[in-house]
mmCIF file of C-alpha atoms and ligand atoms in Angstrom:
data_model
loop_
_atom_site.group_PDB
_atom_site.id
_atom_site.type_symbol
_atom_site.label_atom_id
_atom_site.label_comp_id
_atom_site.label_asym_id
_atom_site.label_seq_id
_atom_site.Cartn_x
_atom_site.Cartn_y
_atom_site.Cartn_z
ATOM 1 C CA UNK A 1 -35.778 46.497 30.367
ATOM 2 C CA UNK A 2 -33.354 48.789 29.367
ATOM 3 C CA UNK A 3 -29.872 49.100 31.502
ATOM 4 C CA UNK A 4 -30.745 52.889 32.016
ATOM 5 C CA UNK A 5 -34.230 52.763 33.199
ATOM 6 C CA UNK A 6 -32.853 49.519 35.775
ATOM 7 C CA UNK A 7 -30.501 51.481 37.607
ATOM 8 C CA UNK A 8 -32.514 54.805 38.147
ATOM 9 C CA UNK A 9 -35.201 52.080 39.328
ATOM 10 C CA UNK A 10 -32.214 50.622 41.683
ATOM 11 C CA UNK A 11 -31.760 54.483 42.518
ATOM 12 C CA UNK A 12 -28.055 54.001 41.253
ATOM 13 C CA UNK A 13 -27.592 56.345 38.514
ATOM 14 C CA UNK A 14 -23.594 56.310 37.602
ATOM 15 C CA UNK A 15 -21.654 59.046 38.217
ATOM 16 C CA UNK A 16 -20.596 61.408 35.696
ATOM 17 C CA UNK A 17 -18.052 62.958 37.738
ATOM 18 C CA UNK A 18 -15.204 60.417 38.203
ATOM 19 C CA UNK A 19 -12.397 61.242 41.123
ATOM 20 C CA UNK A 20 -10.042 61.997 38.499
ATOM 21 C CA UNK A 21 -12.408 64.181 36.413
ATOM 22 C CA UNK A 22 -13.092 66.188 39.820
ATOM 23 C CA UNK A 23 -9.426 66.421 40.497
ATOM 24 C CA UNK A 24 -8.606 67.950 37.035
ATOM 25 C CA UNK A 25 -11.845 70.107 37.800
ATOM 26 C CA UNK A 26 -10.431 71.349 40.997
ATOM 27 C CA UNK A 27 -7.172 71.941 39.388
ATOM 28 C CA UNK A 28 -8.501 73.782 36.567
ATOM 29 C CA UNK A 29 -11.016 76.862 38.471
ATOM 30 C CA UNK A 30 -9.117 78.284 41.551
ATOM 31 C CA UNK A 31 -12.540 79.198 42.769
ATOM 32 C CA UNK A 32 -13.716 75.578 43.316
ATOM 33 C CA UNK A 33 -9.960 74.531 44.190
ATOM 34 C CA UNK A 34 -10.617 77.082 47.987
ATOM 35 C CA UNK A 35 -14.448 75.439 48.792
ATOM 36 C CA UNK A 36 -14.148 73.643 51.747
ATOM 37 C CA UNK A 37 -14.731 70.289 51.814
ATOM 38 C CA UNK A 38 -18.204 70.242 52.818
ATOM 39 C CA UNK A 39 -19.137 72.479 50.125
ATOM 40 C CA UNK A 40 -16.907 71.110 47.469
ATOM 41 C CA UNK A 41 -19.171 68.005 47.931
ATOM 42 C CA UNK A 42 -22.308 70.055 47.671
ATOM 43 C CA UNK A 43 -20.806 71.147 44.614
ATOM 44 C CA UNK A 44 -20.144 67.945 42.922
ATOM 45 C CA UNK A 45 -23.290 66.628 43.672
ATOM 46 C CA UNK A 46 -24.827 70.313 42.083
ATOM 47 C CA UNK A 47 -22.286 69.257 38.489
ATOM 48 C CA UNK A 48 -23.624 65.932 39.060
ATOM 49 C CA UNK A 49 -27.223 67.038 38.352
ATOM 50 C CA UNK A 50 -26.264 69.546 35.900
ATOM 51 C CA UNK A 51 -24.721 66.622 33.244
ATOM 52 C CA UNK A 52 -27.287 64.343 34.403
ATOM 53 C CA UNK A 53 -30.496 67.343 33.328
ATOM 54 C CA UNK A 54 -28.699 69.291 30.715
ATOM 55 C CA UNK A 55 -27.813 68.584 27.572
ATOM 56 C CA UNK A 56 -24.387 70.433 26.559
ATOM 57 C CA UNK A 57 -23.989 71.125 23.096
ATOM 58 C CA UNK A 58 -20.847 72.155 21.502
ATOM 59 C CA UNK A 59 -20.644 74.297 18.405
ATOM 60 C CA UNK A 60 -18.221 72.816 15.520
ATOM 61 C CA UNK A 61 -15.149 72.769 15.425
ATOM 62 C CA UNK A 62 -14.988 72.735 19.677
ATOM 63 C CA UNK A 63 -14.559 69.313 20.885
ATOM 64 C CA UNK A 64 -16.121 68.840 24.577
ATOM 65 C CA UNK A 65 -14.198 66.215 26.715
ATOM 66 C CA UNK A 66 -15.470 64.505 29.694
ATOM 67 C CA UNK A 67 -12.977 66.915 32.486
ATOM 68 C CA UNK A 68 -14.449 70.575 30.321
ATOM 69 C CA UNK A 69 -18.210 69.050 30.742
ATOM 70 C CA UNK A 70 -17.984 68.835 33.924
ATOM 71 C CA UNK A 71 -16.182 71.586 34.546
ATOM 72 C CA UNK A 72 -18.782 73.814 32.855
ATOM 73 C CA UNK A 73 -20.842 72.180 35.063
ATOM 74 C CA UNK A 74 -19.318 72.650 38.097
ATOM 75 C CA UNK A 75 -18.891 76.559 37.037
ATOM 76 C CA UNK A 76 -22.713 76.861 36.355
ATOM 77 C CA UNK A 77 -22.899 75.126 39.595
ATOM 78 C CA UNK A 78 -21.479 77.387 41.482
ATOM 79 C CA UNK A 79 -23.921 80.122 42.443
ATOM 80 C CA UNK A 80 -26.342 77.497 43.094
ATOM 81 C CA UNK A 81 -24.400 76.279 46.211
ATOM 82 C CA UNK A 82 -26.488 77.565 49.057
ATOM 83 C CA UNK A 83 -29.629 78.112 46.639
ATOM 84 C CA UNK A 84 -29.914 74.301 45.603
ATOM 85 C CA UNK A 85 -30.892 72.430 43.032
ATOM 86 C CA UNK A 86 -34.231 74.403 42.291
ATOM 87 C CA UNK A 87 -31.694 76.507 40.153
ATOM 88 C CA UNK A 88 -31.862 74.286 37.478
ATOM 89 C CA UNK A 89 -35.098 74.096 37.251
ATOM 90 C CA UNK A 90 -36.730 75.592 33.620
ATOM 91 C CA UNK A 91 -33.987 75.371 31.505
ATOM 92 C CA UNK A 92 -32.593 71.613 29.454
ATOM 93 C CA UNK A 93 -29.727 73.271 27.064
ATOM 94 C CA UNK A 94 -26.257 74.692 27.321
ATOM 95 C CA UNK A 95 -24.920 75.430 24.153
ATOM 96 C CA UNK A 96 -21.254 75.686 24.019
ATOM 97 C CA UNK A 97 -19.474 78.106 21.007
ATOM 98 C CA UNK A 98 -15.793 78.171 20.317
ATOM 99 C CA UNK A 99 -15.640 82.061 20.555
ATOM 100 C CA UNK A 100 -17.746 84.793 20.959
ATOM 101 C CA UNK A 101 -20.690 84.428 19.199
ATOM 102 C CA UNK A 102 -23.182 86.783 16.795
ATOM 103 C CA UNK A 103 -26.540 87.186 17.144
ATOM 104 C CA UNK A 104 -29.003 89.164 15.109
ATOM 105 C CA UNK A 105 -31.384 91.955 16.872
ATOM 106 C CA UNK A 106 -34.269 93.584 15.575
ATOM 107 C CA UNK A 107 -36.214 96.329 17.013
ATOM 108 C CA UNK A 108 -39.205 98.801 15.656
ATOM 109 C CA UNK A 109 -38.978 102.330 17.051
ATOM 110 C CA UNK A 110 -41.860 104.394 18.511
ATOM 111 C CA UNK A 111 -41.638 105.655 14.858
ATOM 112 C CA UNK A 112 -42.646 102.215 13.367
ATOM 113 C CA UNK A 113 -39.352 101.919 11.452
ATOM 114 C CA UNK A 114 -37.834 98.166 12.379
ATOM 115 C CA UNK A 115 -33.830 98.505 13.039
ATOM 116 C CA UNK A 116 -32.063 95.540 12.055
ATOM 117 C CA UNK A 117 -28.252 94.837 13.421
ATOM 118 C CA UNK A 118 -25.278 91.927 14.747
ATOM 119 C CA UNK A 119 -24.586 91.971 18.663
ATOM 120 C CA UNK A 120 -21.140 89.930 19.575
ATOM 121 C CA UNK A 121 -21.978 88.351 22.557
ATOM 122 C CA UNK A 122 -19.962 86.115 25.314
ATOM 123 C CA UNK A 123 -23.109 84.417 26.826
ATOM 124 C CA UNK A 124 -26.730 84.692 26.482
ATOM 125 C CA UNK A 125 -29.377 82.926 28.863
ATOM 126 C CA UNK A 126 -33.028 82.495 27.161
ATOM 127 C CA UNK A 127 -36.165 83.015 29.386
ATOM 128 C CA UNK A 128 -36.968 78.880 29.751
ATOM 129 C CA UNK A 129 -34.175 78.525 26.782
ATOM 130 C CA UNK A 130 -31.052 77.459 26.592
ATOM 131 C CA UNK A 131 -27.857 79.304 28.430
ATOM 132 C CA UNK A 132 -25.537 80.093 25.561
ATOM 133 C CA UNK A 133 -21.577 80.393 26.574
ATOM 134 C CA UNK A 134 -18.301 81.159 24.417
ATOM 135 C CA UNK A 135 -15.532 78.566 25.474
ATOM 136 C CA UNK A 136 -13.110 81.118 24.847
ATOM 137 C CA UNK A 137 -14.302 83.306 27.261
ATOM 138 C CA UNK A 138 -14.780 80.922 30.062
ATOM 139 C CA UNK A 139 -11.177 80.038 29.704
ATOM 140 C CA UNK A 140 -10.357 83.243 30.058
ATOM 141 C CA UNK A 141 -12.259 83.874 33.371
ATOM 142 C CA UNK A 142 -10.464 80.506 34.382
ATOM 143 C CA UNK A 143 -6.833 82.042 33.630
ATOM 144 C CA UNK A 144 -7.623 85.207 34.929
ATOM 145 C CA UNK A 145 -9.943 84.533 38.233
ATOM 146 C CA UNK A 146 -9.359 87.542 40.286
ATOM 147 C CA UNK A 147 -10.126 90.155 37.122
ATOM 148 C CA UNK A 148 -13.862 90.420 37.977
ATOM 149 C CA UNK A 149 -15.136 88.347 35.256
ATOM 150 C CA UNK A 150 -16.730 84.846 34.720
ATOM 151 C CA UNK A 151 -19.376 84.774 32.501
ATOM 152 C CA UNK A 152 -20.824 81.646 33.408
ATOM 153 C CA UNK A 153 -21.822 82.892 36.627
ATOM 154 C CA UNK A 154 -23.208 85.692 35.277
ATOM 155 C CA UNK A 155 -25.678 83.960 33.012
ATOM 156 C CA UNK A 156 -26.508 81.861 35.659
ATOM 157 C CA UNK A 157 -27.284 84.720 37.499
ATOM 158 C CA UNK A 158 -29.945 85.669 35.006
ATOM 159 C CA UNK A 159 -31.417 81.948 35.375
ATOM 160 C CA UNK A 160 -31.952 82.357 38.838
ATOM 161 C CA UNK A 161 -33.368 85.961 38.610
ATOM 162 C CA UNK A 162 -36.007 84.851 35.827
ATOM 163 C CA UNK A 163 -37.410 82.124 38.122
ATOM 164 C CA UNK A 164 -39.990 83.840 39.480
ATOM 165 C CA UNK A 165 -40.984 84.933 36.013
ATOM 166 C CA UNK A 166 -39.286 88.218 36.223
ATOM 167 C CA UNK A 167 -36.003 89.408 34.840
ATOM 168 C CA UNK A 168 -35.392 92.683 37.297
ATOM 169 C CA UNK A 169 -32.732 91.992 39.468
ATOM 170 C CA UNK A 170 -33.936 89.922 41.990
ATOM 171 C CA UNK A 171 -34.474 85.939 42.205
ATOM 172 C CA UNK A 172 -37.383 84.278 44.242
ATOM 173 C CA UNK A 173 -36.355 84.819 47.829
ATOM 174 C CA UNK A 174 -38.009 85.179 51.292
ATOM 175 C CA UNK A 175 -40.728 87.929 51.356
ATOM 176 C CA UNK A 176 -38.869 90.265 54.010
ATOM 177 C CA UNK A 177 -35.020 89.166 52.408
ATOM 178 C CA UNK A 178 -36.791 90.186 48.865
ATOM 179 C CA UNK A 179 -37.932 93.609 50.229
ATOM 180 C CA UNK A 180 -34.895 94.469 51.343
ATOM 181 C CA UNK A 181 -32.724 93.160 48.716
ATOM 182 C CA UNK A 182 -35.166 95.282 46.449
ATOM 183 C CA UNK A 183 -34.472 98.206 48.375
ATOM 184 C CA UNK A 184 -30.542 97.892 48.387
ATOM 185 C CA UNK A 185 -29.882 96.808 45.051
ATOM 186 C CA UNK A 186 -32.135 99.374 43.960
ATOM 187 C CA UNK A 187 -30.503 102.039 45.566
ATOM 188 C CA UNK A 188 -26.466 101.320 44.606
ATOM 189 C CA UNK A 189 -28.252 100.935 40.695
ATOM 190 C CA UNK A 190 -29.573 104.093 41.068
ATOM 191 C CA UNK A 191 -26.174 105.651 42.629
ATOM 192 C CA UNK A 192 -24.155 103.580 39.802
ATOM 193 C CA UNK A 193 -26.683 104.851 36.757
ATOM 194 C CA UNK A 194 -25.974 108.704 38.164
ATOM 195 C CA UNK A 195 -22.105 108.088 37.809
ATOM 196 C CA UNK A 196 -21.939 106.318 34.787
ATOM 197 C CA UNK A 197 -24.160 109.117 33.222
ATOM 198 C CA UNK A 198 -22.032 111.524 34.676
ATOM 199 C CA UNK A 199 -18.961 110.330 33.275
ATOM 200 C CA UNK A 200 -17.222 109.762 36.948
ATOM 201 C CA UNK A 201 -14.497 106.854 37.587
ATOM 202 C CA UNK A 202 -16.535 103.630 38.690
ATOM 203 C CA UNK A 203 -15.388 100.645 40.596
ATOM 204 C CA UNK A 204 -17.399 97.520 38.500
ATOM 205 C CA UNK A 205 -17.772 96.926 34.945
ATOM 206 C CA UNK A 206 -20.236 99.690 32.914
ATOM 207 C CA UNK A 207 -22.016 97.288 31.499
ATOM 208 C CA UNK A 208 -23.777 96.592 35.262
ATOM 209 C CA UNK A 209 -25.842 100.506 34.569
ATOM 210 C CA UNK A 210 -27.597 98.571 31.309
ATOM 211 C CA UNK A 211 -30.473 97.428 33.681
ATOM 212 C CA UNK A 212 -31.165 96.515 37.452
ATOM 213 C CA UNK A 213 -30.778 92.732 36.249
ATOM 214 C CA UNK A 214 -27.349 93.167 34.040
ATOM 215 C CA UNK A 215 -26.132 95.115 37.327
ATOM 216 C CA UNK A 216 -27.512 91.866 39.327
ATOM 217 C CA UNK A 217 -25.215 89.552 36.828
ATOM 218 C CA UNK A 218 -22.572 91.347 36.944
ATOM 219 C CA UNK A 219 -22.258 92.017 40.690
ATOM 220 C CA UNK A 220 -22.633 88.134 41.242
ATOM 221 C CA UNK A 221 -19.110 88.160 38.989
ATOM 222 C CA UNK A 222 -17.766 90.524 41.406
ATOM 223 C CA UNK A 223 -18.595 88.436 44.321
ATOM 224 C CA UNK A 224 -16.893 85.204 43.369
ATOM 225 C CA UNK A 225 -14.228 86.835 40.912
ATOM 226 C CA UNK A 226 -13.341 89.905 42.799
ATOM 227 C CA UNK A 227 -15.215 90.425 46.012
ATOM 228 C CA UNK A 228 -12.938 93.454 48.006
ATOM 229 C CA UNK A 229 -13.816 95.544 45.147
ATOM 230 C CA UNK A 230 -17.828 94.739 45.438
ATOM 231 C CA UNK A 231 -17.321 95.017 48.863
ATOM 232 C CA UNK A 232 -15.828 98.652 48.192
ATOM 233 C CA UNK A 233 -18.239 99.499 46.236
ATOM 234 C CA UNK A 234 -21.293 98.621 47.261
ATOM 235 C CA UNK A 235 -21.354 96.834 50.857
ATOM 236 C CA UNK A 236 -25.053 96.282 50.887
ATOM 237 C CA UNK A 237 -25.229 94.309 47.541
ATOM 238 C CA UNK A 238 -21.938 92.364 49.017
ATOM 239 C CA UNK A 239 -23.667 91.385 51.764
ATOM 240 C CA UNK A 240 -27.237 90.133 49.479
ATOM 241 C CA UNK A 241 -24.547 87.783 47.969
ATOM 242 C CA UNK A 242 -22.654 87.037 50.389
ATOM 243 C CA UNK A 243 -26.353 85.355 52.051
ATOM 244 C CA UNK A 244 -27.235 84.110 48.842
ATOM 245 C CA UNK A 245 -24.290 82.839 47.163
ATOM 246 C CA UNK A 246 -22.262 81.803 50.351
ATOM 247 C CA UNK A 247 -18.992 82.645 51.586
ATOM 248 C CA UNK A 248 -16.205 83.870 49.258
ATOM 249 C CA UNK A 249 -14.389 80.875 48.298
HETATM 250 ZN ZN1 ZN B 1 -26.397 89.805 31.124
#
């Protein structure tokens, strides 16, 4: 019998996530550095299943060591502390590219003519595919973690809204939570659409008035990245997060 196959039998599958892997982890993303310790477990234990059910994939000529694995990890990790491991669920692939990445779009008009053109992307998350990331750019959220960005979170964020089969903005949650969550992320959209059409000075990132479900994403930035200014601008949605993604660290 194989080695592998004996120990999950034994229920003693070996740890990915050595003490001095987590150290360097906790050294490396200020955001897992301020969990308490309670939830800095939870979180290992989240990584833990992430490098034990995904398979990360990194593009040539980006080398993946054992501390970024579970690093990435432990970032895609994060909004899943008070949802649980159901957020994994769906998904088997993170695919890791030095830089930001290209990706070719096609679309046919209401005219019939098909419109053919390159989108340079940061991160992409597949309905039931794989959750695409530039290295680069997670760095850069890592350097910078009070800027309002962190793209890994973000795509995550799409993960857990398409689990109920819908990308719109809102993950599977309690019936009477969902309603209201519905209701106040519908509204700020609404109000953020208006003054982005408008041309008017807004608090979060443009790109949030795409669609109800980019404005989900990139809110859930704003909560771990730069909460007071969520908070600011749009106290309902703070509070959504705040329930679903836990405390600020
Ligand atoms: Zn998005």
């Amino acid at each position: 019998m194989p080695a592998a196959l004996i120990r999950r039998l034994l229920g003693r599958v070996p740890d990915p996530i050595d003490d001095d892997t987590w150290r360097h982890v906790q050294l490396r993303v200020r955001w897992i550095a301020a969990l308490d310790d309670a939830r800095a477990q939870r979180l290992r234990g989240l990584a833990t299943l992430f490098l034990q059910r995904k398979t990360i994939t990194p593009i040539e000529p980006l080398r993946l060591d054992a501390i970024r694995r579970a690093t990435l990890a432990a970032l895609c990790s994060l909004p899943l502390l008070e949802f649980g491991e159901e957020g994994l669920h769906g998904w088997s692939q993170l695919i890791v590219y030095p830089d930001a990445f290209r990706v070719n779009r096609t679309h046919v008009d209401a005219a019939g003519v098909l419109h053919e053109w390159d989108d340079e992307l940061i991160g992409e998350a597949w309905d039931s595919g794989p959750l695409i990331l530039s290295w680069a750019d997670v760095e850069s959220d890592l350097d910078d973690p009070h800027a309002g960005f962190c793209v890994a979170v973000h795509e995550m964020a799409h993960k857990l809204d398409s689990l109920d089969g819908l990308l719109d903005g809102t993950p599977p949650l309690p019936r009477d939570w969902q309603r209201a969550w519905a209701r106040d992320f519908q509204q700020a959209f609404d109000a953020f659409v208006a003054d982005v059409d408008a041309g008017r000075d807004v608090l979060i990132d443009p790109y949030a008035a795409e669609a109800p479900e980019e404005f989900f994403a990139v809110c859930s930035e704003y909560h771990f990245s730069d909460p007071a200014t969520l908070r600011n601008a749009f106290p309902a949605v703070a509070a959504h997060l705040q329930r679903f993604y836990g405390p600020v660290p």
